């Protein structure tokens, strides 16, 4: 009989949608029962998904062999409201963790999303992370939270969770070989224009780069809020004549720009895997990333700069524009071809190593 898996994605943002779609395409012999909720209203969504699914979950879970839920799912509450779910083996997949997610402007720190993920981790049979940084920052965050708890703290929580963990990245599909020639002076930004990607650091760096007399072009991709954020407006106002693309573009055009660009830049203060940078690197673009977060396990030191330092970023870009950027590092370990066997073990409920060992130095 076909294995039946209930796939729960409570915050179906772009990367989450790619992941759920890939699983269904890669393992068509599995009977996938998919429940999702739109990737918006985060605070309501992470706490309210058991209520949103109150009348659907019993039907969707009927006869399933396994549950695969993202860490946006309030798994402990779901199991409490629907006790039959507690008997079904469950994997809890962390695209991110709330212990290492930066608080944005105008937001107040809240322990509640962290508690949701901690209770979910305790309720699940296995905890899967898309990077070692994600795994370690989650466990460190749990330990820090418990140190803040004033009393009645149970012993050994991290020690109970750690043996259940494994690192299993979301796979990327390298863009098909392009017909566009490489432009070593084209700098690519392919991230959201939001606070957690620190676009102000990027804006400061490229404006400084232009003021120092360097010739370059810009492809400003990725979703952006309305009205445009100040960082994007600053770049366009100061360097509009250098911008060859500005906005979300169709996939074919996006892939062509990945093949055309010489350098892809990240200034993120939050990155648990960084699919956009991995895709650009797989297409042959040289990455330049902060020396923090997930990046040290993916890219050697030559491709990293001090995090948050716009002057250091501008200096590195200037050096690469003067003498050409180094060849991009290999990221073959993150492709669908490399990761499908590991995900096959997840889908087939095989034993997994504690870490998948995806490190480039």
mmCIF file of C-alpha atoms in Angstrom:
data_model
loop_
_atom_site.group_PDB
_atom_site.id
_atom_site.type_symbol
_atom_site.label_atom_id
_atom_site.label_comp_id
_atom_site.label_asym_id
_atom_site.label_seq_id
_atom_site.Cartn_x
_atom_site.Cartn_y
_atom_site.Cartn_z
ATOM 1 C CA UNK A 1 0.000 0.000 0.000
ATOM 2 C CA UNK A 2 1.083 3.590 -0.616
ATOM 3 C CA UNK A 3 2.387 5.380 2.446
ATOM 4 C CA UNK A 4 0.041 8.150 3.550
ATOM 5 C CA UNK A 5 1.664 11.292 4.974
ATOM 6 C CA UNK A 6 -0.121 14.335 6.363
ATOM 7 C CA UNK A 7 1.987 17.339 5.321
ATOM 8 C CA UNK A 8 1.281 20.445 7.405
ATOM 9 C CA UNK A 9 2.634 23.882 6.446
ATOM 10 C CA UNK A 10 1.117 26.575 8.660
ATOM 11 C CA UNK A 11 2.972 29.515 7.061
ATOM 12 C CA UNK A 12 3.199 28.810 3.347
ATOM 13 C CA UNK A 13 5.767 31.428 2.328
ATOM 14 C CA UNK A 14 7.768 31.096 -0.914
ATOM 15 C CA UNK A 15 10.457 28.692 0.328
ATOM 16 C CA UNK A 16 7.907 26.616 2.241
ATOM 17 C CA UNK A 17 5.738 26.350 -0.877
ATOM 18 C CA UNK A 18 8.759 25.244 -2.900
ATOM 19 C CA UNK A 19 9.514 22.557 -0.303
ATOM 20 C CA UNK A 20 5.989 21.117 -0.144
ATOM 21 C CA UNK A 21 5.747 21.154 -3.941
ATOM 22 C CA UNK A 22 9.111 19.454 -4.351
ATOM 23 C CA UNK A 23 8.247 16.688 -1.882
ATOM 24 C CA UNK A 24 5.071 15.853 -3.770
ATOM 25 C CA UNK A 25 6.875 15.904 -7.125
ATOM 26 C CA UNK A 26 9.909 13.947 -5.919
ATOM 27 C CA UNK A 27 7.924 11.205 -4.168
ATOM 28 C CA UNK A 28 4.787 10.687 -6.258
ATOM 29 C CA UNK A 29 4.214 7.181 -4.882
ATOM 30 C CA UNK A 30 3.408 8.682 -1.489
ATOM 31 C CA UNK A 31 -0.191 9.643 -0.748
ATOM 32 C CA UNK A 32 0.328 13.226 0.402
ATOM 33 C CA UNK A 33 -2.443 14.903 2.414
ATOM 34 C CA UNK A 34 -1.504 18.587 2.327
ATOM 35 C CA UNK A 35 -2.882 21.318 4.596
ATOM 36 C CA UNK A 36 -1.469 24.854 4.317
ATOM 37 C CA UNK A 37 -2.196 28.351 5.538
ATOM 38 C CA UNK A 38 -1.058 31.559 3.768
ATOM 39 C CA UNK A 39 2.282 33.067 4.795
ATOM 40 C CA UNK A 40 0.938 36.251 6.425
ATOM 41 C CA UNK A 41 -0.145 37.537 9.857
ATOM 42 C CA UNK A 42 2.725 35.687 11.495
ATOM 43 C CA UNK A 43 1.802 36.163 15.172
ATOM 44 C CA UNK A 44 -1.753 35.006 14.570
ATOM 45 C CA UNK A 45 -0.676 32.197 12.304
ATOM 46 C CA UNK A 46 1.890 30.491 14.541
ATOM 47 C CA UNK A 47 -0.515 30.443 17.494
ATOM 48 C CA UNK A 48 -3.812 30.141 15.633
ATOM 49 C CA UNK A 49 -3.213 27.295 13.155
ATOM 50 C CA UNK A 50 -4.864 24.622 15.373
ATOM 51 C CA UNK A 51 -7.990 26.777 15.388
ATOM 52 C CA UNK A 52 -7.816 27.392 11.631
ATOM 53 C CA UNK A 53 -7.586 23.635 11.016
ATOM 54 C CA UNK A 54 -10.044 22.661 13.748
ATOM 55 C CA UNK A 55 -12.620 21.176 11.370
ATOM 56 C CA UNK A 56 -10.192 19.916 8.702
ATOM 57 C CA UNK A 57 -7.521 18.054 10.567
ATOM 58 C CA UNK A 58 -9.590 15.038 11.615
ATOM 59 C CA UNK A 59 -10.612 14.301 8.031
ATOM 60 C CA UNK A 60 -7.173 15.035 6.555
ATOM 61 C CA UNK A 61 -5.425 12.773 9.084
ATOM 62 C CA UNK A 62 -7.787 9.826 8.683
ATOM 63 C CA UNK A 63 -5.735 6.684 8.042
ATOM 64 C CA UNK A 64 -2.369 8.453 7.657
ATOM 65 C CA UNK A 65 0.848 6.644 8.554
ATOM 66 C CA UNK A 66 2.982 9.703 9.302
ATOM 67 C CA UNK A 67 2.840 13.436 9.903
ATOM 68 C CA UNK A 68 5.429 15.876 8.544
ATOM 69 C CA UNK A 69 4.804 19.343 9.995
ATOM 70 C CA UNK A 70 6.772 22.568 9.769
ATOM 71 C CA UNK A 71 7.852 24.267 12.984
ATOM 72 C CA UNK A 72 5.226 26.959 12.340
ATOM 73 C CA UNK A 73 2.659 24.315 13.319
ATOM 74 C CA UNK A 74 1.518 24.375 16.955
ATOM 75 C CA UNK A 75 1.931 20.626 17.147
ATOM 76 C CA UNK A 76 1.400 20.219 20.882
ATOM 77 C CA UNK A 77 -1.958 22.031 20.751
ATOM 78 C CA UNK A 78 -3.022 20.069 17.667
ATOM 79 C CA UNK A 79 -2.321 16.801 19.471
ATOM 80 C CA UNK A 80 -4.205 18.025 22.521
ATOM 81 C CA UNK A 81 -7.279 18.983 20.507
ATOM 82 C CA UNK A 82 -7.134 15.792 18.435
ATOM 83 C CA UNK A 83 -5.742 13.010 20.668
ATOM 84 C CA UNK A 84 -5.649 10.505 17.807
ATOM 85 C CA UNK A 85 -2.773 12.505 16.289
ATOM 86 C CA UNK A 86 -0.552 11.683 19.275
ATOM 87 C CA UNK A 87 -0.328 8.050 18.126
ATOM 88 C CA UNK A 88 0.927 8.972 14.636
ATOM 89 C CA UNK A 89 4.752 9.208 14.166
ATOM 90 C CA UNK A 90 5.593 12.853 13.537
ATOM 91 C CA UNK A 91 8.570 14.713 12.084
ATOM 92 C CA UNK A 92 8.852 18.439 12.894
ATOM 93 C CA UNK A 93 10.699 20.414 10.195
ATOM 94 C CA UNK A 94 12.442 23.683 11.041
ATOM 95 C CA UNK A 95 12.775 26.078 8.090
ATOM 96 C CA UNK A 96 13.642 28.579 10.841
ATOM 97 C CA UNK A 97 13.514 28.864 14.595
ATOM 98 C CA UNK A 98 12.121 31.685 16.656
ATOM 99 C CA UNK A 99 15.050 31.709 19.081
ATOM 100 C CA UNK A 100 17.399 33.098 16.399
ATOM 101 C CA UNK A 101 14.903 35.222 14.447
ATOM 102 C CA UNK A 102 15.603 38.963 14.758
ATOM 103 C CA UNK A 103 12.906 41.257 16.123
ATOM 104 C CA UNK A 104 11.883 43.870 13.569
ATOM 105 C CA UNK A 105 11.303 47.614 13.945
ATOM 106 C CA UNK A 106 8.122 48.293 15.865
ATOM 107 C CA UNK A 107 7.879 44.671 17.063
ATOM 108 C CA UNK A 108 7.953 43.642 20.693
ATOM 109 C CA UNK A 109 9.883 40.535 21.705
ATOM 110 C CA UNK A 110 7.535 37.691 22.595
ATOM 111 C CA UNK A 111 8.323 34.371 24.179
ATOM 112 C CA UNK A 112 5.149 32.796 22.788
ATOM 113 C CA UNK A 113 6.450 31.757 19.324
ATOM 114 C CA UNK A 114 9.473 30.216 21.043
ATOM 115 C CA UNK A 115 7.252 28.281 23.442
ATOM 116 C CA UNK A 116 5.155 26.999 20.512
ATOM 117 C CA UNK A 117 8.276 25.580 18.883
ATOM 118 C CA UNK A 118 9.649 24.168 22.127
ATOM 119 C CA UNK A 119 6.381 22.373 22.915
ATOM 120 C CA UNK A 120 6.208 21.170 19.306
ATOM 121 C CA UNK A 121 9.749 19.809 19.541
ATOM 122 C CA UNK A 122 8.918 17.965 22.770
ATOM 123 C CA UNK A 123 5.767 16.505 21.188
ATOM 124 C CA UNK A 124 7.443 15.364 17.935
ATOM 125 C CA UNK A 125 9.282 12.103 17.380
ATOM 126 C CA UNK A 126 12.030 13.614 15.242
ATOM 127 C CA UNK A 127 13.321 17.169 14.685
ATOM 128 C CA UNK A 128 14.669 18.076 11.259
ATOM 129 C CA UNK A 129 16.589 21.269 10.480
ATOM 130 C CA UNK A 130 17.618 22.815 7.173
ATOM 131 C CA UNK A 131 21.103 23.697 8.492
ATOM 132 C CA UNK A 132 23.445 23.064 11.398
ATOM 133 C CA UNK A 133 23.163 26.761 12.316
ATOM 134 C CA UNK A 134 19.396 26.312 12.622
ATOM 135 C CA UNK A 135 19.800 23.201 14.776
ATOM 136 C CA UNK A 136 22.462 24.607 17.100
ATOM 137 C CA UNK A 137 20.813 28.025 17.516
ATOM 138 C CA UNK A 138 17.519 26.305 18.394
ATOM 139 C CA UNK A 139 19.104 24.128 21.073
ATOM 140 C CA UNK A 140 21.116 27.078 22.412
ATOM 141 C CA UNK A 141 17.962 29.186 22.435
ATOM 142 C CA UNK A 142 16.026 26.562 24.360
ATOM 143 C CA UNK A 143 18.802 26.441 26.961
ATOM 144 C CA UNK A 144 18.787 30.252 27.263
ATOM 145 C CA UNK A 145 14.995 30.346 27.626
ATOM 146 C CA UNK A 146 15.054 27.758 30.400
ATOM 147 C CA UNK A 147 17.722 29.761 32.236
ATOM 148 C CA UNK A 148 15.280 32.688 32.272
ATOM 149 C CA UNK A 149 12.439 30.577 33.661
ATOM 150 C CA UNK A 150 12.114 31.649 37.316
ATOM 151 C CA UNK A 151 11.433 28.273 38.908
ATOM 152 C CA UNK A 152 10.038 24.762 38.464
ATOM 153 C CA UNK A 153 12.399 24.153 35.540
ATOM 154 C CA UNK A 154 12.661 20.488 34.464
ATOM 155 C CA UNK A 155 16.148 19.117 34.034
ATOM 156 C CA UNK A 156 17.718 17.877 30.832
ATOM 157 C CA UNK A 157 15.358 19.360 28.212
ATOM 158 C CA UNK A 158 18.121 20.082 25.686
ATOM 159 C CA UNK A 159 19.596 16.633 26.335
ATOM 160 C CA UNK A 160 16.206 15.085 25.539
ATOM 161 C CA UNK A 161 15.815 17.057 22.321
ATOM 162 C CA UNK A 162 19.327 16.786 20.865
ATOM 163 C CA UNK A 163 19.257 13.027 20.077
ATOM 164 C CA UNK A 164 16.064 13.544 18.067
ATOM 165 C CA UNK A 165 17.669 16.086 15.708
ATOM 166 C CA UNK A 166 19.059 15.773 12.174
ATOM 167 C CA UNK A 167 20.137 18.276 9.497
ATOM 168 C CA UNK A 168 18.305 17.812 6.201
ATOM 169 C CA UNK A 169 18.459 20.901 3.922
ATOM 170 C CA UNK A 170 15.791 21.959 1.473
ATOM 171 C CA UNK A 171 17.135 21.046 -1.983
ATOM 172 C CA UNK A 172 17.749 23.497 -4.803
ATOM 173 C CA UNK A 173 17.362 22.935 -8.520
ATOM 174 C CA UNK A 174 20.332 24.584 -10.265
ATOM 175 C CA UNK A 175 19.072 26.840 -13.064
ATOM 176 C CA UNK A 176 19.420 25.315 -16.501
ATOM 177 C CA UNK A 177 22.566 26.428 -18.334
ATOM 178 C CA UNK A 178 22.000 29.889 -19.725
ATOM 179 C CA UNK A 179 22.915 31.424 -23.039
ATOM 180 C CA UNK A 180 23.806 34.760 -21.486
ATOM 181 C CA UNK A 181 27.458 35.695 -21.146
ATOM 182 C CA UNK A 182 28.738 36.439 -17.654
ATOM 183 C CA UNK A 183 28.956 40.122 -16.682
ATOM 184 C CA UNK A 184 31.606 40.349 -13.959
ATOM 185 C CA UNK A 185 30.420 43.881 -13.095
ATOM 186 C CA UNK A 186 26.784 42.951 -12.530
ATOM 187 C CA UNK A 187 25.927 42.783 -8.800
ATOM 188 C CA UNK A 188 22.823 40.803 -7.917
ATOM 189 C CA UNK A 189 20.477 41.231 -4.929
ATOM 190 C CA UNK A 190 17.830 38.464 -4.802
ATOM 191 C CA UNK A 191 16.310 38.773 -1.333
ATOM 192 C CA UNK A 192 13.222 40.252 0.289
ATOM 193 C CA UNK A 193 13.546 43.993 0.877
ATOM 194 C CA UNK A 194 12.736 43.679 4.571
ATOM 195 C CA UNK A 195 14.521 44.349 7.855
ATOM 196 C CA UNK A 196 15.793 40.776 8.343
ATOM 197 C CA UNK A 197 17.808 41.022 5.121
ATOM 198 C CA UNK A 198 19.362 44.372 6.197
ATOM 199 C CA UNK A 199 18.963 46.145 2.809
ATOM 200 C CA UNK A 200 20.286 49.400 4.312
ATOM 201 C CA UNK A 201 23.725 47.790 4.578
ATOM 202 C CA UNK A 202 23.549 46.842 0.897
ATOM 203 C CA UNK A 203 22.407 50.360 -0.053
ATOM 204 C CA UNK A 204 25.228 51.967 1.940
ATOM 205 C CA UNK A 205 27.808 49.663 0.358
ATOM 206 C CA UNK A 206 26.832 50.100 -3.298
ATOM 207 C CA UNK A 207 26.416 53.872 -2.960
ATOM 208 C CA UNK A 208 29.865 54.038 -1.348
ATOM 209 C CA UNK A 209 31.193 51.839 -4.175
ATOM 210 C CA UNK A 210 29.816 54.220 -6.813
ATOM 211 C CA UNK A 211 31.181 57.279 -5.016
ATOM 212 C CA UNK A 212 34.639 55.710 -5.122
ATOM 213 C CA UNK A 213 34.460 55.636 -8.928
ATOM 214 C CA UNK A 214 33.863 51.950 -9.670
ATOM 215 C CA UNK A 215 31.821 50.930 -12.685
ATOM 216 C CA UNK A 216 29.146 48.279 -12.054
ATOM 217 C CA UNK A 217 25.527 47.420 -12.732
ATOM 218 C CA UNK A 218 22.764 46.238 -10.410
ATOM 219 C CA UNK A 219 19.969 43.672 -10.623
ATOM 220 C CA UNK A 220 17.577 44.425 -7.746
ATOM 221 C CA UNK A 221 15.330 41.396 -7.479
ATOM 222 C CA UNK A 222 13.179 39.917 -4.737
ATOM 223 C CA UNK A 223 9.799 40.874 -3.261
ATOM 224 C CA UNK A 224 9.374 44.282 -1.710
ATOM 225 C CA UNK A 225 6.621 45.922 0.351
ATOM 226 C CA UNK A 226 4.525 48.864 -0.783
ATOM 227 C CA UNK A 227 5.508 51.623 -0.636
ATOM 228 C CA UNK A 228 9.123 50.709 -1.491
ATOM 229 C CA UNK A 229 11.418 50.591 1.527
ATOM 230 C CA UNK A 230 13.839 53.517 2.023
ATOM 231 C CA UNK A 231 16.889 51.358 1.210
ATOM 232 C CA UNK A 232 15.534 50.475 -2.240
ATOM 233 C CA UNK A 233 14.523 54.077 -2.928
ATOM 234 C CA UNK A 234 17.996 55.271 -1.949
ATOM 235 C CA UNK A 235 19.673 52.854 -4.352
ATOM 236 C CA UNK A 236 17.354 53.697 -7.247
ATOM 237 C CA UNK A 237 17.572 57.463 -6.643
ATOM 238 C CA UNK A 238 21.366 57.418 -6.428
ATOM 239 C CA UNK A 239 22.190 54.694 -8.965
ATOM 240 C CA UNK A 240 19.148 54.368 -11.199
ATOM 241 C CA UNK A 241 21.190 54.540 -14.379
ATOM 242 C CA UNK A 242 23.093 51.415 -13.283
ATOM 243 C CA UNK A 243 19.971 49.315 -12.515
ATOM 244 C CA UNK A 244 19.204 46.798 -15.271
ATOM 245 C CA UNK A 245 16.410 44.966 -13.395
ATOM 246 C CA UNK A 246 14.207 46.090 -10.529
ATOM 247 C CA UNK A 247 11.446 43.866 -9.122
ATOM 248 C CA UNK A 248 10.234 40.294 -9.130
ATOM 249 C CA UNK A 249 10.669 38.806 -12.583
ATOM 250 C CA UNK A 250 9.392 35.617 -14.287
ATOM 251 C CA UNK A 251 11.380 32.472 -13.459
ATOM 252 C CA UNK A 252 13.037 32.269 -16.857
ATOM 253 C CA UNK A 253 14.249 35.864 -16.626
ATOM 254 C CA UNK A 254 15.365 35.284 -13.037
ATOM 255 C CA UNK A 255 17.452 32.268 -14.053
ATOM 256 C CA UNK A 256 18.990 34.259 -16.908
ATOM 257 C CA UNK A 257 20.054 36.970 -14.461
ATOM 258 C CA UNK A 258 21.618 34.353 -12.176
ATOM 259 C CA UNK A 259 23.682 33.163 -15.126
ATOM 260 C CA UNK A 260 24.568 36.706 -16.147
ATOM 261 C CA UNK A 261 25.550 38.262 -12.789
ATOM 262 C CA UNK A 262 29.143 38.222 -11.615
ATOM 263 C CA UNK A 263 28.508 38.721 -7.889
ATOM 264 C CA UNK A 264 25.541 37.921 -5.612
ATOM 265 C CA UNK A 265 25.414 39.800 -2.300
ATOM 266 C CA UNK A 266 23.741 39.024 1.002
ATOM 267 C CA UNK A 267 23.622 41.388 3.981
ATOM 268 C CA UNK A 268 21.154 39.267 5.966
ATOM 269 C CA UNK A 269 20.796 39.328 9.734
ATOM 270 C CA UNK A 270 18.560 36.253 9.500
ATOM 271 C CA UNK A 271 19.362 33.283 7.292
ATOM 272 C CA UNK A 272 18.813 29.660 8.226
ATOM 273 C CA UNK A 273 19.617 28.203 4.780
ATOM 274 C CA UNK A 274 19.650 30.901 2.107
ATOM 275 C CA UNK A 275 18.101 29.251 -0.951
ATOM 276 C CA UNK A 276 18.488 32.353 -3.126
ATOM 277 C CA UNK A 277 22.245 32.573 -2.570
ATOM 278 C CA UNK A 278 22.651 28.830 -3.109
ATOM 279 C CA UNK A 279 20.732 29.046 -6.401
ATOM 280 C CA UNK A 280 22.860 31.974 -7.572
ATOM 281 C CA UNK A 281 26.063 30.163 -6.622
ATOM 282 C CA UNK A 282 24.912 26.984 -8.391
ATOM 283 C CA UNK A 283 24.345 29.110 -11.513
ATOM 284 C CA UNK A 284 27.959 30.306 -11.416
ATOM 285 C CA UNK A 285 27.595 33.654 -9.649
ATOM 286 C CA UNK A 286 30.218 34.368 -6.975
ATOM 287 C CA UNK A 287 28.631 34.828 -3.522
ATOM 288 C CA UNK A 288 29.611 37.511 -1.028
ATOM 289 C CA UNK A 289 27.979 36.871 2.349
ATOM 290 C CA UNK A 290 28.234 37.904 6.016
ATOM 291 C CA UNK A 291 30.552 35.859 8.192
ATOM 292 C CA UNK A 292 27.644 34.757 10.388
ATOM 293 C CA UNK A 293 24.423 32.722 10.535
ATOM 294 C CA UNK A 294 24.335 29.735 8.173
ATOM 295 C CA UNK A 295 26.974 31.086 5.817
ATOM 296 C CA UNK A 296 30.179 29.752 7.439
ATOM 297 C CA UNK A 297 28.950 26.179 6.931
ATOM 298 C CA UNK A 298 28.261 26.841 3.243
ATOM 299 C CA UNK A 299 30.975 29.187 1.962
ATOM 300 C CA UNK A 300 34.737 29.320 2.623
ATOM 301 C CA UNK A 301 36.195 32.392 4.334
ATOM 302 C CA UNK A 302 37.210 34.010 1.023
ATOM 303 C CA UNK A 303 33.513 34.618 0.278
ATOM 304 C CA UNK A 304 32.606 36.140 3.662
ATOM 305 C CA UNK A 305 32.936 39.671 5.102
ATOM 306 C CA UNK A 306 32.327 41.092 8.624
ATOM 307 C CA UNK A 307 28.559 41.104 9.196
ATOM 308 C CA UNK A 308 26.797 44.460 9.144
ATOM 309 C CA UNK A 309 29.919 46.278 7.904
ATOM 310 C CA UNK A 310 28.969 48.266 4.790
ATOM 311 C CA UNK A 311 32.508 49.651 4.415
ATOM 312 C CA UNK A 312 34.031 46.158 4.451
ATOM 313 C CA UNK A 313 31.427 44.982 1.933
ATOM 314 C CA UNK A 314 32.182 47.926 -0.362
ATOM 315 C CA UNK A 315 35.924 47.276 -0.072
ATOM 316 C CA UNK A 316 35.521 43.613 -0.990
ATOM 317 C CA UNK A 317 33.288 44.491 -3.935
ATOM 318 C CA UNK A 318 35.831 47.068 -5.081
ATOM 319 C CA UNK A 319 38.614 44.479 -4.967
ATOM 320 C CA UNK A 320 36.554 41.989 -6.947
ATOM 321 C CA UNK A 321 35.567 44.597 -9.527
ATOM 322 C CA UNK A 322 39.223 45.560 -9.914
ATOM 323 C CA UNK A 323 40.702 42.069 -10.275
ATOM 324 C CA UNK A 324 37.614 39.912 -11.043
ATOM 325 C CA UNK A 325 35.797 37.856 -8.399
ATOM 326 C CA UNK A 326 37.014 34.368 -7.501
ATOM 327 C CA UNK A 327 35.267 31.385 -9.011
ATOM 328 C CA UNK A 328 32.177 30.385 -7.026
ATOM 329 C CA UNK A 329 32.510 27.509 -4.547
ATOM 330 C CA UNK A 330 30.799 24.185 -5.164
ATOM 331 C CA UNK A 331 27.335 23.810 -3.653
ATOM 332 C CA UNK A 332 26.573 20.404 -5.155
ATOM 333 C CA UNK A 333 25.663 19.029 -1.714
ATOM 334 C CA UNK A 334 22.467 21.135 -1.775
ATOM 335 C CA UNK A 335 21.055 19.996 -5.111
ATOM 336 C CA UNK A 336 17.993 17.805 -5.520
ATOM 337 C CA UNK A 337 20.217 15.056 -6.892
ATOM 338 C CA UNK A 338 22.363 15.048 -3.742
ATOM 339 C CA UNK A 339 19.559 15.452 -1.211
ATOM 340 C CA UNK A 340 16.856 13.227 -2.656
ATOM 341 C CA UNK A 341 18.337 10.062 -1.028
ATOM 342 C CA UNK A 342 18.331 11.778 2.370
ATOM 343 C CA UNK A 343 14.754 12.944 1.939
ATOM 344 C CA UNK A 344 13.865 9.436 0.808
ATOM 345 C CA UNK A 345 14.925 8.261 4.270
ATOM 346 C CA UNK A 346 12.629 10.880 5.823
ATOM 347 C CA UNK A 347 9.679 9.874 3.692
ATOM 348 C CA UNK A 348 10.419 6.192 4.284
ATOM 349 C CA UNK A 349 10.951 6.752 8.030
ATOM 350 C CA UNK A 350 14.496 5.343 8.016
ATOM 351 C CA UNK A 351 17.027 6.136 10.718
ATOM 352 C CA UNK A 352 19.019 9.316 10.105
ATOM 353 C CA UNK A 353 22.431 10.567 11.187
ATOM 354 C CA UNK A 354 22.408 13.438 13.676
ATOM 355 C CA UNK A 355 23.954 15.777 11.108
ATOM 356 C CA UNK A 356 23.926 15.595 7.335
ATOM 357 C CA UNK A 357 27.394 17.162 7.253
ATOM 358 C CA UNK A 358 26.699 19.891 4.711
ATOM 359 C CA UNK A 359 29.692 22.120 5.294
ATOM 360 C CA UNK A 360 32.035 23.868 2.897
ATOM 361 C CA UNK A 361 34.434 25.257 5.502
#
